Amino acid sequence: MRDLPGGMRSSWAPLIPAKALAGLVCQPYALPGSSADSGGERGPVLAGTVYPAASPGAMASPRADVQAVVTERHRMGECPVWEEATGQLVYVDIHAQTVCRWSPHSGQVQAVSLGHRVGCVALRGREKGSYVVAAGTRLGLLDWDSQQVTWVAQLDRHRPHNRFNDGKADPAGRFVAGTMPEPSAPGVWEPAQGSLYSLQENHSVLCLADRLGIPNGLDWSADHRTFYHVDSLDYAVHAYDYDMQAGTIKNRRLVYQLPRGRAMPDGLCVDSAGTLWVACIDGGKVIQVDPQTGFCLRTLDLPVSRVTSCCFGGPNYAELYVTSAADGLSPEQLQREPQAGHVFKVSGLGICGRPCFPFVG
């Protein structure tokens, strides 16, 4: 991984003013070397076929800017969520067992310890400071002011080495989260141990899928009919048909395959144009993927290798927030990556995100 002096690459040259983004409806676009130009790097359409990511130099732009906004060294920063009601970024540090909240106005980070490895967090209802969390193998409701969690469900009792990983609320307000096995050795996971669960409004739980590798990043298309999901152990992003009424998935197909043994796909979010932004842990990058064509539209390089997840936030959702991890790096690597574990803000992308959905239970 190359160490970058705070810069990054992006395919967009123009910097759109925030006011212009307020009413912006983002549209799919063609880039030199993309699918519309017949020379771009394409993600696979058929399962089992591996295509490389976008050419590193083909989509560079000096306009996009990366800035470390949270400079605490998190062990495993993950699952960023923009809380519009308070103008704060909420995220977790899995290995520190904390839910964190960063204010761009004060620059301060608050944290609540849950006593278990916390995989993900989502907003709950319209109340400020109310969240749904997945920690260990339990799902719960966190009240920030009291720092108390009401646990409502426990899963994977038959798999004592599992824990919850990434999760997100769906457009109907269900909380969807996956469980994964802890590694048996560094970089080694037992296959087919993961499951994907959906917490309903009445706190009952539906199993959406099992025998997964490492369930990870997830999000939905703008029309809510497609569910995107990362299985890190497969090095793949998949799409499913999503039944909004029932909250179920079917018809899995491959959207994008990363080469095995290199950077793993991790967290994921969808922008208002419908393209996917996939964080690549141990790859030092976030890639933008067109799910309709399987093309990698651009690569955003960061000054850290363990890039874990991303979400849009800030004014008009025009900023991309990216989490990272320090755990898993050697002392020599940490010296080369002094910003490992920081949270980054990427601005000047020329595209906007969308508000996240809250859990309604």
CSV table of C-alpha atoms in Angstrom, one decimal:
chain,number,residue,atom,x,y,z
A,1,MET,CA,0.0,0.0,0.0
A,2,ARG,CA,1.3,3.4,-1.0
A,3,ASP,CA,1.4,6.1,1.7
A,4,LEU,CA,-0.3,9.2,0.4
A,5,PRO,CA,0.3,12.7,1.7
A,6,GLY,CA,-3.3,13.4,2.5
A,7,GLY,CA,-4.4,13.3,-1.1
A,8,MET,CA,-6.6,10.9,-3.1
A,9,ARG,CA,-7.8,10.2,-6.6
A,10,SER,CA,-11.3,10.7,-8.0
A,11,SER,CA,-12.8,10.7,-11.4
A,12,TRP,CA,-14.7,13.9,-10.9
A,13,ALA,CA,-13.0,17.2,-11.7
A,14,PRO,CA,-15.7,19.8,-10.9
A,15,LEU,CA,-16.4,20.7,-7.3
A,16,ILE,CA,-20.2,21.4,-7.0
A,17,PRO,CA,-21.1,24.1,-4.4
A,18,ALA,CA,-23.2,22.8,-1.5
A,19,LYS,CA,-26.1,25.1,-2.5
A,20,ALA,CA,-26.3,23.5,-5.9
A,21,LEU,CA,-26.4,20.0,-4.3
A,22,ALA,CA,-29.5,20.9,-2.3
A,23,GLY,CA,-31.9,20.1,-5.1
A,24,LEU,CA,-29.5,17.8,-7.0
A,25,VAL,CA,-30.9,14.6,-8.5
A,26,CYS,CA,-27.8,12.6,-9.3
A,27,GLN,CA,-27.8,10.7,-12.6
A,28,PRO,CA,-25.7,7.8,-13.8
A,29,TYR,CA,-22.8,9.1,-15.9
A,30,ALA,CA,-20.2,8.0,-18.3
A,31,LEU,CA,-16.5,8.3,-17.6
A,32,PRO,CA,-13.5,8.0,-19.9
A,33,GLY,CA,-12.6,4.3,-19.8
A,34,SER,CA,-16.0,3.4,-18.3
A,35,SER,CA,-18.6,1.1,-19.7
A,36,ALA,CA,-20.0,3.9,-21.9
A,37,ASP,CA,-16.6,4.5,-23.4
A,38,SER,CA,-15.9,0.8,-24.0
A,39,GLY,CA,-12.5,0.9,-22.3
A,40,GLY,CA,-13.3,0.7,-18.6
A,41,GLU,CA,-12.5,-1.9,-16.1
A,42,ARG,CA,-15.5,-4.1,-15.6
A,43,GLY,CA,-16.7,-6.1,-12.7
A,44,PRO,CA,-17.8,-9.6,-13.4
A,45,VAL,CA,-21.2,-10.4,-14.7
A,46,LEU,CA,-20.8,-14.2,-14.3
A,47,ALA,CA,-20.0,-15.8,-11.0
A,48,GLY,CA,-16.5,-17.1,-10.7
A,49,THR,CA,-15.0,-14.6,-13.1
A,50,VAL,CA,-12.5,-12.2,-11.6
A,51,TYR,CA,-12.0,-8.7,-13.1
A,52,PRO,CA,-9.4,-6.2,-11.8
A,53,ALA,CA,-10.4,-2.9,-10.2
A,54,ALA,CA,-10.2,0.3,-12.2
A,55,SER,CA,-6.9,1.4,-13.5
A,56,PRO,CA,-5.2,3.5,-10.8
A,57,GLY,CA,-4.2,6.4,-12.9
A,58,ALA,CA,-7.1,6.6,-15.3
A,59,MET,CA,-9.5,8.4,-13.0
A,60,ALA,CA,-7.4,10.8,-11.0
A,61,SER,CA,-8.6,14.2,-10.1
A,62,PRO,CA,-7.0,16.8,-7.7
A,63,ARG,CA,-10.5,18.2,-6.8
A,64,ALA,CA,-11.5,15.6,-4.2
A,65,ASP,CA,-10.1,16.1,-0.8
A,66,VAL,CA,-9.5,13.7,2.1
A,67,GLN,CA,-9.2,14.9,5.6
A,68,ALA,CA,-8.8,13.0,8.9
A,69,VAL,CA,-11.6,14.5,11.0
A,70,VAL,CA,-11.4,12.1,14.0
A,71,THR,CA,-7.8,11.6,14.8
A,72,GLU,CA,-8.2,9.1,17.7
A,73,ARG,CA,-6.7,5.8,16.8
A,74,HIS,CA,-9.7,3.4,16.8
A,75,ARG,CA,-8.9,-0.3,17.0
A,76,MET,CA,-11.6,-1.2,14.5
A,77,GLY,CA,-13.8,1.7,13.4
A,78,GLU,CA,-16.8,0.6,11.5
A,79,CYS,CA,-20.5,1.2,10.5
A,80,PRO,CA,-20.6,5.0,10.2
A,81,VAL,CA,-24.1,6.5,10.2
A,82,TRP,CA,-24.9,10.2,9.7
A,83,GLU,CA,-27.4,11.5,12.3
A,84,GLU,CA,-29.1,14.4,10.6
A,85,ALA,CA,-31.1,15.5,13.6
A,86,THR,CA,-28.0,16.3,15.6
A,87,GLY,CA,-25.5,16.8,12.7
A,88,GLN,CA,-23.2,14.1,14.1
A,89,LEU,CA,-21.5,11.0,12.9
A,90,VAL,CA,-22.3,7.8,14.8
A,91,TYR,CA,-20.1,4.7,14.4
A,92,VAL,CA,-18.7,1.8,16.4
A,93,ASP,CA,-15.3,0.6,17.4
A,94,ILE,CA,-15.8,-3.2,17.4
A,95,HIS,CA,-12.8,-4.2,19.4
A,96,ALA,CA,-13.0,-1.4,21.9
A,97,GLN,CA,-16.7,-2.5,22.4
A,98,THR,CA,-18.0,1.1,22.0
A,99,VAL,CA,-20.5,3.1,20.1
A,100,CYS,CA,-19.0,6.5,19.3
A,101,ARG,CA,-20.5,9.9,18.3
A,102,TRP,CA,-18.5,12.7,16.7
A,103,SER,CA,-19.6,16.3,16.5
A,104,PRO,CA,-18.0,18.2,13.6
A,105,HIS,CA,-18.9,21.4,15.5
A,106,SER,CA,-17.0,20.7,18.7
A,107,GLY,CA,-14.6,18.1,17.2
A,108,GLN,CA,-15.3,15.9,20.3
A,109,VAL,CA,-16.0,12.2,20.4
A,110,GLN,CA,-18.3,10.7,22.9
A,111,ALA,CA,-18.4,6.9,23.5
A,112,VAL,CA,-20.7,4.4,25.3
A,113,SER,CA,-19.2,1.1,26.2
A,114,LEU,CA,-21.4,-2.0,25.7
A,115,GLY,CA,-19.2,-4.6,27.2
A,116,HIS,CA,-19.3,-6.8,24.1
A,117,ARG,CA,-17.8,-6.4,20.6
A,118,VAL,CA,-20.3,-4.2,18.9
A,119,GLY,CA,-20.7,-4.8,15.1
A,120,CYS,CA,-23.0,-2.1,14.1
A,121,VAL,CA,-25.4,0.7,15.0
A,122,ALA,CA,-28.4,2.3,13.3
A,123,LEU,CA,-30.7,5.2,14.2
A,124,ARG,CA,-33.9,4.5,15.9
A,125,GLY,CA,-37.2,6.3,15.2
A,126,ARG,CA,-37.1,10.1,15.2
A,127,GLU,CA,-35.7,10.4,18.7
A,128,LYS,CA,-32.3,12.0,19.2
A,129,GLY,CA,-29.9,9.7,21.0
A,130,SER,CA,-31.8,6.5,20.4
A,131,TYR,CA,-30.2,3.7,18.5
A,132,VAL,CA,-30.4,0.0,17.7
A,133,VAL,CA,-27.2,-2.0,18.2
A,134,ALA,CA,-25.8,-5.4,17.5
A,135,ALA,CA,-23.2,-6.6,20.0
A,136,GLY,CA,-21.9,-10.1,20.6
A,137,THR,CA,-24.8,-12.2,19.5
A,138,ARG,CA,-27.5,-9.9,20.8
A,139,LEU,CA,-29.6,-7.1,19.4
A,140,GLY,CA,-30.6,-4.2,21.6
A,141,LEU,CA,-31.9,-0.6,22.0
A,142,LEU,CA,-29.4,2.0,23.2
A,143,ASP,CA,-30.4,5.1,25.0
A,144,TRP,CA,-27.5,7.5,24.8
A,145,ASP,CA,-28.3,9.8,27.7
A,146,SER,CA,-28.7,6.9,30.2
A,147,GLN,CA,-26.0,4.8,28.4
A,148,GLN,CA,-28.3,1.8,29.0
A,149,VAL,CA,-29.1,-1.0,26.5
A,150,THR,CA,-32.4,-2.9,26.5
A,151,TRP,CA,-31.5,-6.3,24.9
A,152,VAL,CA,-34.4,-7.7,22.8
A,153,ALA,CA,-33.0,-10.7,21.0
A,154,GLN,CA,-30.1,-13.2,21.0
A,155,LEU,CA,-29.1,-15.3,18.0
A,156,ASP,CA,-26.6,-18.0,17.0
A,157,ARG,CA,-26.7,-19.7,20.4
A,158,HIS,CA,-25.5,-22.9,18.6
A,159,ARG,CA,-22.5,-21.0,17.3
A,160,PRO,CA,-20.6,-19.8,20.4
A,161,HIS,CA,-17.7,-18.3,18.4
A,162,ASN,CA,-20.0,-16.1,16.3
A,163,ARG,CA,-20.7,-12.4,16.7
A,164,PHE,CA,-22.7,-9.7,14.9
A,165,ASN,CA,-20.9,-7.8,12.2
A,166,ASP,CA,-22.4,-5.1,9.9
A,167,GLY,CA,-26.0,-4.0,9.8
A,168,LYS,CA,-28.4,-1.3,8.7
A,169,ALA,CA,-32.1,-0.4,8.8
A,170,ASP,CA,-34.1,-1.2,5.7
A,171,PRO,CA,-36.5,1.3,4.0
A,172,ALA,CA,-39.5,-0.1,6.0
A,173,GLY,CA,-37.6,0.3,9.3
A,174,ARG,CA,-36.5,-3.3,10.0
A,175,PHE,CA,-32.9,-3.7,11.3
A,176,VAL,CA,-30.9,-6.1,9.1
A,177,ALA,CA,-27.6,-7.4,10.5
A,178,GLY,CA,-25.3,-10.4,9.9
A,179,THR,CA,-23.3,-12.7,12.1
A,180,MET,CA,-19.9,-14.0,11.4
A,181,PRO,CA,-17.4,-16.4,13.0
A,182,GLU,CA,-14.4,-15.1,14.9
A,183,PRO,CA,-11.1,-16.0,13.1
A,184,SER,CA,-9.6,-19.3,14.2
A,185,ALA,CA,-6.2,-17.8,13.4
A,186,PRO,CA,-5.1,-14.5,11.9
A,187,GLY,CA,-6.9,-14.2,8.6
A,188,VAL,CA,-8.6,-17.6,8.8
A,189,TRP,CA,-12.4,-18.0,9.2
A,190,GLU,CA,-14.4,-21.2,9.1
A,191,PRO,CA,-16.7,-21.0,6.0
A,192,ALA,CA,-20.5,-21.1,6.0
A,193,GLN,CA,-20.9,-20.0,9.6
A,194,GLY,CA,-22.6,-16.6,9.0
A,195,SER,CA,-26.2,-15.7,8.9
A,196,LEU,CA,-28.3,-12.6,8.0
A,197,TYR,CA,-31.1,-11.6,10.3
A,198,SER,CA,-33.9,-9.0,10.3
A,199,LEU,CA,-35.2,-7.5,13.5
A,200,GLN,CA,-38.9,-6.6,13.1
A,201,GLU,CA,-40.8,-3.7,14.7
A,202,ASN,CA,-42.2,-6.1,17.3
A,203,HIS,CA,-38.7,-7.4,18.1
A,204,SER,CA,-39.2,-10.8,16.5
A,205,VAL,CA,-36.4,-11.9,14.3
A,206,LEU,CA,-36.4,-13.4,10.8
A,207,CYS,CA,-33.5,-15.3,9.3
A,208,LEU,CA,-33.0,-14.1,5.8
A,209,ALA,CA,-30.0,-16.3,4.8
A,210,ASP,CA,-27.5,-18.7,6.4
A,211,ARG,CA,-24.3,-20.5,5.4
A,212,LEU,CA,-22.7,-17.2,4.6
A,213,GLY,CA,-19.0,-16.5,5.0
A,214,ILE,CA,-18.5,-13.1,6.5
A,215,PRO,CA,-21.8,-11.0,6.1
A,216,ASN,CA,-20.7,-7.4,5.8
A,217,GLY,CA,-21.7,-4.1,4.1
A,218,LEU,CA,-25.4,-3.8,3.0
A,219,ASP,CA,-27.8,-1.3,1.5
A,220,TRP,CA,-30.8,-0.9,-0.8
A,221,SER,CA,-31.4,0.5,-4.3
A,222,ALA,CA,-33.4,3.7,-4.7
A,223,ASP,CA,-36.6,1.9,-5.6
A,224,HIS,CA,-36.1,-0.5,-2.6
A,225,ARG,CA,-36.5,-3.5,-4.9
A,226,THR,CA,-32.8,-4.6,-4.8
A,227,PHE,CA,-30.7,-5.5,-1.7
A,228,TYR,CA,-26.9,-5.2,-2.0
A,229,HIS,CA,-24.8,-7.3,0.3
A,230,VAL,CA,-21.1,-8.0,0.8
A,231,ASP,CA,-19.7,-11.4,1.7
A,232,SER,CA,-16.1,-10.6,2.6
A,233,LEU,CA,-15.1,-14.3,2.7
A,234,ASP,CA,-16.3,-14.6,-1.0
A,235,TYR,CA,-14.6,-11.3,-1.9
A,236,ALA,CA,-17.9,-10.4,-3.5
A,237,VAL,CA,-20.7,-8.0,-3.7
A,238,HIS,CA,-24.1,-9.6,-4.3
A,239,ALA,CA,-27.5,-8.4,-5.2
A,240,TYR,CA,-30.9,-9.9,-4.2
A,241,ASP,CA,-34.5,-9.2,-5.1
A,242,TYR,CA,-36.0,-7.5,-2.0
A,243,ASP,CA,-39.6,-7.9,-1.0
A,244,MET,CA,-40.4,-4.7,0.9
A,245,GLN,CA,-43.7,-6.0,2.3
A,246,ALA,CA,-42.3,-9.2,3.6
A,247,GLY,CA,-38.7,-8.1,4.2
A,248,THR,CA,-37.3,-11.1,2.5
A,249,ILE,CA,-34.6,-11.7,-0.1
A,250,LYS,CA,-34.2,-14.1,-3.1
A,251,ASN,CA,-32.5,-14.6,-6.4
A,252,ARG,CA,-28.9,-13.9,-5.4
A,253,ARG,CA,-26.5,-12.8,-8.2
A,254,LEU,CA,-23.0,-11.4,-8.4
A,255,VAL,CA,-22.5,-7.7,-8.8
A,256,TYR,CA,-18.7,-7.4,-8.3
A,257,GLN,CA,-15.9,-9.8,-7.6
A,258,LEU,CA,-12.6,-8.7,-6.1
A,259,PRO,CA,-9.4,-10.8,-6.6
A,260,ARG,CA,-9.1,-13.4,-3.8
A,261,GLY,CA,-6.2,-13.0,-1.4
A,262,ARG,CA,-5.9,-9.3,-1.7
A,263,ALA,CA,-8.2,-6.5,-0.4
A,264,MET,CA,-11.4,-7.7,1.0
A,265,PRO,CA,-14.7,-5.9,0.4
A,266,ASP,CA,-16.0,-4.6,3.7
A,267,GLY,CA,-18.6,-1.8,4.4
A,268,LEU,CA,-20.9,-0.5,1.6
A,269,CYS,CA,-23.3,2.4,0.9
A,270,VAL,CA,-25.4,3.5,-2.0
A,271,ASP,CA,-25.4,7.1,-3.4
A,272,SER,CA,-28.4,9.0,-4.8
A,273,ALA,CA,-27.4,7.9,-8.3
A,274,GLY,CA,-27.7,4.3,-7.4
A,275,THR,CA,-24.0,3.4,-7.5
A,276,LEU,CA,-22.2,1.5,-4.7
A,277,TRP,CA,-19.3,2.7,-2.6
A,278,VAL,CA,-17.4,-0.3,-1.2
A,279,ALA,CA,-14.6,0.0,1.4
A,280,CYS,CA,-11.7,-2.4,0.8
A,281,ILE,CA,-10.0,-3.5,4.0
A,282,ASP,CA,-6.2,-4.1,3.5
A,283,GLY,CA,-6.5,-2.4,0.2
A,284,GLY,CA,-6.4,1.2,1.3
A,285,LYS,CA,-9.3,2.3,-0.9
A,286,VAL,CA,-13.0,2.8,-1.5
A,287,ILE,CA,-14.3,1.8,-4.9
A,288,GLN,CA,-17.4,3.1,-6.7
A,289,VAL,CA,-19.2,0.3,-8.6
A,290,ASP,CA,-22.1,0.6,-11.1
A,291,PRO,CA,-24.3,-2.3,-10.1
A,292,GLN,CA,-26.1,-2.3,-13.5
A,293,THR,CA,-22.9,-2.9,-15.6
A,294,GLY,CA,-20.5,-4.3,-13.1
A,295,PHE,CA,-17.9,-1.6,-13.9
A,296,CYS,CA,-15.7,-0.1,-11.3
A,297,LEU,CA,-16.2,3.6,-12.0
A,298,ARG,CA,-13.4,5.0,-9.8
A,299,THR,CA,-11.0,4.2,-7.0
A,300,LEU,CA,-10.5,6.5,-4.0
A,301,ASP,CA,-7.1,5.9,-2.3
A,302,LEU,CA,-6.7,6.7,1.4
A,303,PRO,CA,-3.5,7.1,3.5
A,304,VAL,CA,-4.3,4.0,5.5
A,305,SER,CA,-4.6,0.3,4.4
A,306,ARG,CA,-7.3,-1.0,6.7
A,307,VAL,CA,-10.3,0.9,5.3
A,308,THR,CA,-13.4,-0.5,6.8
A,309,SER,CA,-16.6,1.3,5.9
A,310,CYS,CA,-18.2,4.5,4.5
A,311,CYS,CA,-21.4,6.5,4.5
A,312,PHE,CA,-22.5,9.9,3.1
A,313,GLY,CA,-23.3,12.7,5.5
A,314,GLY,CA,-22.7,16.4,6.2
A,315,PRO,CA,-24.6,19.2,4.4
A,316,ASN,CA,-26.8,17.8,1.6
A,317,TYR,CA,-25.0,14.5,2.2
A,318,ALA,CA,-22.2,15.7,-0.1
A,319,GLU,CA,-19.4,14.3,2.1
A,320,LEU,CA,-18.2,10.7,2.3
A,321,TYR,CA,-17.1,9.6,5.7
A,322,VAL,CA,-14.7,6.6,5.8
A,323,THR,CA,-13.7,4.6,8.9
A,324,SER,CA,-10.5,2.6,9.4
A,325,ALA,CA,-8.8,0.3,11.7
A,326,ALA,CA,-5.4,0.0,13.5
A,327,ASP,CA,-5.8,-3.5,14.8
A,328,GLY,CA,-4.1,-6.1,12.5
A,329,LEU,CA,-1.2,-3.9,11.7
A,330,SER,CA,2.3,-4.6,12.9
A,331,PRO,CA,4.3,-1.9,14.8
A,332,GLU,CA,6.3,-1.2,11.6
A,333,GLN,CA,3.1,-0.8,9.6
A,334,LEU,CA,1.7,1.5,12.3
A,335,GLN,CA,4.8,3.7,12.0
A,336,ARG,CA,4.2,3.9,8.2
A,337,GLU,CA,0.5,4.6,8.7
A,338,PRO,CA,0.2,7.2,11.5
A,339,GLN,CA,-3.4,7.8,10.6
A,340,ALA,CA,-4.5,4.2,10.9
A,341,GLY,CA,-7.7,4.0,12.9
A,342,HIS,CA,-8.8,7.6,12.1
A,343,VAL,CA,-12.1,8.6,10.5
A,344,PHE,CA,-11.8,10.5,7.2
A,345,LYS,CA,-14.0,13.0,5.4
A,346,VAL,CA,-13.9,13.0,1.6
A,347,SER,CA,-15.3,16.1,0.0
A,348,GLY,CA,-15.5,17.4,-3.6
A,349,LEU,CA,-16.8,14.2,-5.1
A,350,GLY,CA,-19.4,15.9,-7.1
A,351,ILE,CA,-22.1,13.4,-6.0
A,352,CYS,CA,-24.4,13.1,-3.0
A,353,GLY,CA,-25.7,10.4,-0.8
A,354,ARG,CA,-29.0,10.0,0.9
A,355,PRO,CA,-30.4,9.9,4.5
A,356,CYS,CA,-30.2,6.5,6.2
A,357,PHE,CA,-33.3,4.7,7.3
A,358,PRO,CA,-34.2,4.5,11.0
A,359,PHE,CA,-35.3,1.4,12.9
A,360,VAL,CA,-39.0,1.7,13.8
A,361,GLY,CA,-39.1,-0.8,16.7
